[in-house]
């Protein structure tokens, strides 16, 4: 018997109606995410990938119309009331957004924000207990001296460290599914690699499913088992990461792959530069 996937998406369509007419930004999207699996949703700006993540979270902007089916552990999410969805959001499904600085409140310490997010989903937990959870979560994402830095404000952290704080907030809830929407954007290459390694480590240690939203195929190559490629709301290619990278079927996927820097190209550039310097 085939195991039920953690997340099953069928015929998902998201559209907006304006004075100019109706536009679908996600069109009949379908995919499964197995328990503990990692899926990369890849596409350029306007492809519908972020709208897909917001549809799963039940956080679509006002005026959006969502049709189709989204099941978490066999439970249909699209028919839930907002109060029921709130109980799932942040608890069973958690999201890491693109810009941690705008996601964190500058007037509260990071520890307070992690602790209060935790308490909002755990009745009866004291502030002291939640603070301990916050420190432990910060330690798990490798923030040094967490017991002291828990009392720091967001502006006292670098961009990469703020993203670690957001991941710590997510991790404190012990979700079944983590959705990371462009989590490495605006970070330098070294910090990007550290954040991707951290997401892979969390997935491995907790067994949580992971959906990574990105415009960069090089990013998903580090983490994902399966890849969905989107363009203008359409699913243009889907398959294992190995198959998509080694044998892309769609011209659009090949174009995205051509944009990924290759080690041999970089070596050639370094050699050329070195020869010119002689």
CSV table of C-alpha atoms in Angstrom, one decimal:
chain,number,residue,atom,x,y,z
A,1,UNK,CA,0.0,0.0,0.0
A,2,UNK,CA,1.4,3.4,-1.0
A,3,UNK,CA,2.0,5.7,2.0
A,4,UNK,CA,-0.2,8.8,2.1
A,5,UNK,CA,1.9,11.9,1.3
A,6,UNK,CA,2.3,14.6,3.8
A,7,UNK,CA,1.0,17.2,1.3
A,8,UNK,CA,-1.1,16.5,-1.7
A,9,UNK,CA,-2.0,19.3,-4.2
A,10,UNK,CA,-4.5,18.7,-6.9
A,11,UNK,CA,-5.7,21.1,-9.7
A,12,UNK,CA,-4.7,24.1,-7.6
A,13,UNK,CA,-5.7,27.4,-9.4
A,14,UNK,CA,-5.3,30.9,-8.0
A,15,UNK,CA,-6.8,33.8,-9.8
A,16,UNK,CA,-7.7,37.5,-9.5
A,17,UNK,CA,-10.6,39.4,-11.1
A,18,UNK,CA,-10.2,43.1,-11.8
A,19,UNK,CA,-11.8,45.7,-13.9
A,20,UNK,CA,-9.5,44.5,-16.7
A,21,UNK,CA,-10.7,40.9,-16.4
A,22,UNK,CA,-9.8,37.6,-14.8
A,23,UNK,CA,-6.2,36.4,-14.6
A,24,UNK,CA,-5.0,33.0,-13.2
A,25,UNK,CA,-1.5,33.3,-11.6
A,26,UNK,CA,-1.4,29.6,-10.7
A,27,UNK,CA,-3.0,27.1,-13.2
A,28,UNK,CA,-4.0,23.6,-12.3
A,29,UNK,CA,-0.9,22.8,-10.3
A,30,UNK,CA,-0.4,19.3,-9.0
A,31,UNK,CA,2.3,17.7,-6.8
A,32,UNK,CA,2.8,15.4,-3.8
A,33,UNK,CA,5.3,15.9,-1.0
A,34,UNK,CA,6.2,12.7,0.9
A,35,UNK,CA,6.8,12.8,4.6
A,36,UNK,CA,10.3,14.0,5.2
A,37,UNK,CA,10.7,15.0,1.5
A,38,UNK,CA,12.1,18.1,0.1
A,39,UNK,CA,10.5,19.8,-2.9
A,40,UNK,CA,11.9,22.8,-4.8
A,41,UNK,CA,9.5,25.0,-6.7
A,42,UNK,CA,11.5,27.0,-9.2
A,43,UNK,CA,10.6,29.9,-11.5
A,44,UNK,CA,11.3,33.5,-12.4
A,45,UNK,CA,9.4,36.4,-10.9
A,46,UNK,CA,5.7,36.1,-11.8
A,47,UNK,CA,5.8,32.4,-12.3
A,48,UNK,CA,3.3,31.8,-9.5
A,49,UNK,CA,5.6,30.0,-7.1
A,50,UNK,CA,5.1,32.4,-4.1
A,51,UNK,CA,1.4,32.4,-4.7
A,52,UNK,CA,1.5,28.7,-4.5
A,53,UNK,CA,3.1,28.9,-1.0
A,54,UNK,CA,0.6,31.5,0.1
A,55,UNK,CA,-2.3,29.3,-1.1
A,56,UNK,CA,-1.0,26.4,0.9
A,57,UNK,CA,-0.7,28.6,4.0
A,58,UNK,CA,-4.1,30.2,3.5
A,59,UNK,CA,-2.6,33.6,3.3
A,60,UNK,CA,-3.6,34.7,-0.2
A,61,UNK,CA,-4.2,38.5,-0.6
A,62,UNK,CA,-7.7,39.9,-0.6
A,63,UNK,CA,-9.6,39.3,-3.8
A,64,UNK,CA,-7.7,36.1,-4.7
A,65,UNK,CA,-9.8,33.1,-5.7
A,66,UNK,CA,-8.4,29.6,-4.9
A,67,UNK,CA,-9.8,26.4,-6.4
A,68,UNK,CA,-8.6,22.8,-6.3
A,69,UNK,CA,-7.5,20.6,-3.4
A,70,UNK,CA,-4.7,21.0,-0.8
A,71,UNK,CA,-4.5,18.1,1.7
A,72,UNK,CA,-2.2,17.9,4.7
A,73,UNK,CA,-2.1,14.3,6.0
A,74,UNK,CA,-5.3,13.6,4.2
A,75,UNK,CA,-7.1,16.7,5.7
A,76,UNK,CA,-8.5,19.1,3.2
A,77,UNK,CA,-7.3,22.6,3.9
A,78,UNK,CA,-9.3,24.6,1.4
A,79,UNK,CA,-12.6,24.1,3.2
A,80,UNK,CA,-11.3,25.1,6.6
A,81,UNK,CA,-12.5,28.2,8.4
A,82,UNK,CA,-9.9,30.9,9.1
A,83,UNK,CA,-9.9,30.0,12.8
A,84,UNK,CA,-9.1,26.3,12.0
A,85,UNK,CA,-6.4,27.4,9.6
A,86,UNK,CA,-4.8,29.6,12.2
A,87,UNK,CA,-4.4,26.5,14.4
A,88,UNK,CA,-2.5,24.8,11.6
A,89,UNK,CA,-0.5,27.8,10.5
A,90,UNK,CA,2.7,28.1,12.5
A,91,UNK,CA,2.1,24.8,14.2
A,92,UNK,CA,1.8,22.1,11.6
A,93,UNK,CA,2.9,24.3,8.7
A,94,UNK,CA,5.4,27.0,9.2
A,95,UNK,CA,6.9,29.5,6.8
A,96,UNK,CA,10.2,31.2,6.5
A,97,UNK,CA,9.8,34.4,4.5
A,98,UNK,CA,12.2,36.1,2.1
A,99,UNK,CA,13.0,39.2,4.2
A,100,UNK,CA,13.6,38.5,7.9
A,101,UNK,CA,14.0,42.2,8.8
A,102,UNK,CA,10.4,43.0,7.7
A,103,UNK,CA,9.1,39.8,9.4
A,104,UNK,CA,10.7,40.7,12.8
A,105,UNK,CA,9.3,43.5,14.9
A,106,UNK,CA,12.1,46.0,15.6
A,107,UNK,CA,10.7,47.0,19.0
A,108,UNK,CA,10.9,43.5,20.6
A,109,UNK,CA,13.9,41.3,21.3
A,110,UNK,CA,14.2,38.2,19.1
A,111,UNK,CA,13.7,36.0,22.2
A,112,UNK,CA,10.4,37.6,23.0
A,113,UNK,CA,9.2,37.1,19.5
A,114,UNK,CA,10.2,33.5,19.4
A,115,UNK,CA,8.7,32.9,22.8
A,116,UNK,CA,5.4,34.6,22.1
A,117,UNK,CA,5.0,32.8,18.8
A,118,UNK,CA,5.5,29.5,20.7
A,119,UNK,CA,3.0,30.5,23.4
A,120,UNK,CA,0.4,31.4,20.9
A,121,UNK,CA,0.2,27.7,19.9
A,122,UNK,CA,0.9,26.1,23.3
A,123,UNK,CA,-1.7,26.9,26.0
A,124,UNK,CA,-0.5,26.9,29.6
A,125,UNK,CA,3.1,27.6,28.8
A,126,UNK,CA,4.7,30.2,31.0
A,127,UNK,CA,7.0,33.0,29.8
A,128,UNK,CA,9.9,31.4,31.5
A,129,UNK,CA,9.3,28.1,29.8
A,130,UNK,CA,8.9,29.8,26.4
A,131,UNK,CA,12.1,31.7,26.9
A,132,UNK,CA,13.9,28.4,27.5
A,133,UNK,CA,12.4,27.1,24.2
A,134,UNK,CA,13.6,30.2,22.4
A,135,UNK,CA,17.1,29.8,23.6
A,136,UNK,CA,17.2,26.1,22.7
A,137,UNK,CA,15.8,26.9,19.2
A,138,UNK,CA,18.5,29.5,18.7
A,139,UNK,CA,21.1,27.0,19.8
A,140,UNK,CA,19.7,24.5,17.3
A,141,UNK,CA,20.3,26.9,14.4
A,142,UNK,CA,23.8,27.5,15.6
A,143,UNK,CA,23.5,31.0,17.0
A,144,UNK,CA,26.4,31.3,19.4
A,145,UNK,CA,25.9,32.5,22.9
A,146,UNK,CA,22.1,32.1,22.5
A,147,UNK,CA,21.4,32.7,26.2
A,148,UNK,CA,22.8,36.2,25.9
A,149,UNK,CA,21.7,37.0,22.3
A,150,UNK,CA,18.1,36.0,23.0
A,151,UNK,CA,17.8,39.5,24.5
A,152,UNK,CA,19.1,41.3,21.4
A,153,UNK,CA,17.0,43.2,18.9
A,154,UNK,CA,16.7,42.3,15.2
A,155,UNK,CA,19.0,45.2,14.2
A,156,UNK,CA,21.8,43.7,16.3
A,157,UNK,CA,21.9,40.7,14.0
A,158,UNK,CA,23.4,40.4,10.5
A,159,UNK,CA,21.1,39.4,7.6
A,160,UNK,CA,22.1,35.8,7.8
A,161,UNK,CA,21.7,35.7,11.5
A,162,UNK,CA,18.2,37.3,11.3
A,163,UNK,CA,17.3,34.5,8.9
A,164,UNK,CA,18.5,32.0,11.5
A,165,UNK,CA,16.3,33.7,14.0
A,166,UNK,CA,13.3,33.2,11.7
A,167,UNK,CA,14.2,29.5,11.2
A,168,UNK,CA,14.6,29.2,15.0
A,169,UNK,CA,11.0,30.6,15.4
A,170,UNK,CA,9.8,28.0,12.9
A,171,UNK,CA,11.8,25.2,14.5
A,172,UNK,CA,10.4,26.0,18.0
A,173,UNK,CA,6.9,24.9,16.8
A,174,UNK,CA,8.2,21.5,15.5
A,175,UNK,CA,6.1,21.7,12.3
A,176,UNK,CA,5.4,18.8,10.0
A,177,UNK,CA,6.0,21.1,7.0
A,178,UNK,CA,8.4,24.0,6.5
A,179,UNK,CA,7.9,26.4,3.5
A,180,UNK,CA,10.9,28.6,2.8
A,181,UNK,CA,10.2,31.4,0.3
A,182,UNK,CA,13.4,32.6,-1.2
A,183,UNK,CA,15.2,32.3,2.1
A,184,UNK,CA,18.7,33.1,0.7
A,185,UNK,CA,17.8,36.2,-1.3
A,186,UNK,CA,20.1,39.2,-0.6
A,187,UNK,CA,22.6,37.0,1.3
A,188,UNK,CA,26.1,36.5,0.1
A,189,UNK,CA,27.2,33.2,-1.4
A,190,UNK,CA,28.8,31.9,1.8
A,191,UNK,CA,25.9,32.8,4.0
A,192,UNK,CA,23.5,31.3,1.4
A,193,UNK,CA,25.3,28.0,1.6
A,194,UNK,CA,25.1,28.1,5.4
A,195,UNK,CA,21.3,28.7,5.4
A,196,UNK,CA,20.8,25.9,2.9
A,197,UNK,CA,22.9,23.5,5.0
A,198,UNK,CA,20.9,24.5,8.0
A,199,UNK,CA,17.6,23.7,6.3
A,200,UNK,CA,18.9,20.4,5.1
A,201,UNK,CA,20.1,19.6,8.7
A,202,UNK,CA,16.7,20.5,10.2
A,203,UNK,CA,14.9,18.3,7.7
A,204,UNK,CA,17.2,15.4,8.4
A,205,UNK,CA,17.0,15.8,12.2
A,206,UNK,CA,13.3,16.5,12.6
A,207,UNK,CA,11.8,14.6,9.6
A,208,UNK,CA,9.8,17.6,8.6
A,209,UNK,CA,8.9,18.1,5.0
A,210,UNK,CA,10.4,21.0,3.2
A,211,UNK,CA,9.2,23.2,0.3
A,212,UNK,CA,11.9,25.6,-1.0
A,213,UNK,CA,10.6,28.4,-3.2
A,214,UNK,CA,13.3,30.0,-5.4
A,215,UNK,CA,14.2,31.5,-8.8
A,216,UNK,CA,17.6,29.8,-8.6
A,217,UNK,CA,18.0,26.1,-9.7
A,218,UNK,CA,21.5,26.1,-8.1
A,219,UNK,CA,19.8,26.7,-4.7
A,220,UNK,CA,17.4,23.7,-5.0
A,221,UNK,CA,20.3,21.5,-6.2
A,222,UNK,CA,21.6,21.6,-2.7
A,223,UNK,CA,18.5,20.6,-0.9
A,224,UNK,CA,15.6,19.2,-3.0
A,225,UNK,CA,14.7,15.6,-3.9
A,226,UNK,CA,12.0,16.7,-6.3
A,227,UNK,CA,11.7,19.8,-8.5
A,228,UNK,CA,8.6,21.6,-9.9
A,229,UNK,CA,9.4,24.2,-12.5
A,230,UNK,CA,6.8,26.9,-13.1
A,231,UNK,CA,6.4,29.6,-15.7
A,232,UNK,CA,3.6,32.2,-15.8
A,233,UNK,CA,1.5,30.0,-13.5
A,234,UNK,CA,1.9,26.8,-15.5
A,235,UNK,CA,3.8,23.7,-14.4
A,236,UNK,CA,6.3,23.2,-17.2
A,237,UNK,CA,8.4,20.4,-15.7
A,238,UNK,CA,8.3,18.1,-12.7
A,239,UNK,CA,10.6,15.2,-11.6
A,240,UNK,CA,13.4,14.1,-9.4
A,241,UNK,CA,16.2,16.6,-8.9
A,242,UNK,CA,18.6,14.2,-10.6
A,243,UNK,CA,16.4,13.8,-13.7
A,244,UNK,CA,15.6,17.5,-14.0
A,245,UNK,CA,19.3,18.4,-13.8
A,246,UNK,CA,20.6,15.6,-16.0
A,247,UNK,CA,17.8,15.3,-18.5
A,248,UNK,CA,15.6,18.5,-18.6
A,249,UNK,CA,12.6,18.1,-20.9
A,250,UNK,CA,11.4,21.7,-21.2
A,251,UNK,CA,13.2,24.4,-23.0
A,252,UNK,CA,12.4,26.8,-20.1
A,253,UNK,CA,14.2,24.4,-17.7
A,254,UNK,CA,17.2,24.2,-20.0
A,255,UNK,CA,17.3,28.0,-20.0
A,256,UNK,CA,17.3,28.1,-16.2
A,257,UNK,CA,20.0,25.5,-16.1
A,258,UNK,CA,22.1,27.5,-18.6
A,259,UNK,CA,21.9,30.4,-16.1
A,260,UNK,CA,23.5,28.4,-13.3
A,261,UNK,CA,27.3,29.1,-13.0
A,262,UNK,CA,29.4,26.0,-13.6
A,263,UNK,CA,32.6,25.2,-11.9
A,264,UNK,CA,34.5,24.5,-15.1
A,265,UNK,CA,33.4,27.9,-16.4
A,266,UNK,CA,34.6,29.6,-13.3
A,267,UNK,CA,37.9,27.8,-13.4
A,268,UNK,CA,38.3,28.9,-17.1
A,269,UNK,CA,37.6,32.5,-16.1
A,270,UNK,CA,40.1,32.3,-13.3
A,271,UNK,CA,42.8,30.9,-15.6
A,272,UNK,CA,42.1,33.6,-18.2
A,273,UNK,CA,42.3,36.3,-15.5
A,274,UNK,CA,45.5,34.8,-14.2
A,275,UNK,CA,47.1,34.7,-17.6
A,276,UNK,CA,46.2,38.3,-18.2
A,277,UNK,CA,47.8,39.3,-14.9
A,278,UNK,CA,51.1,37.8,-15.9
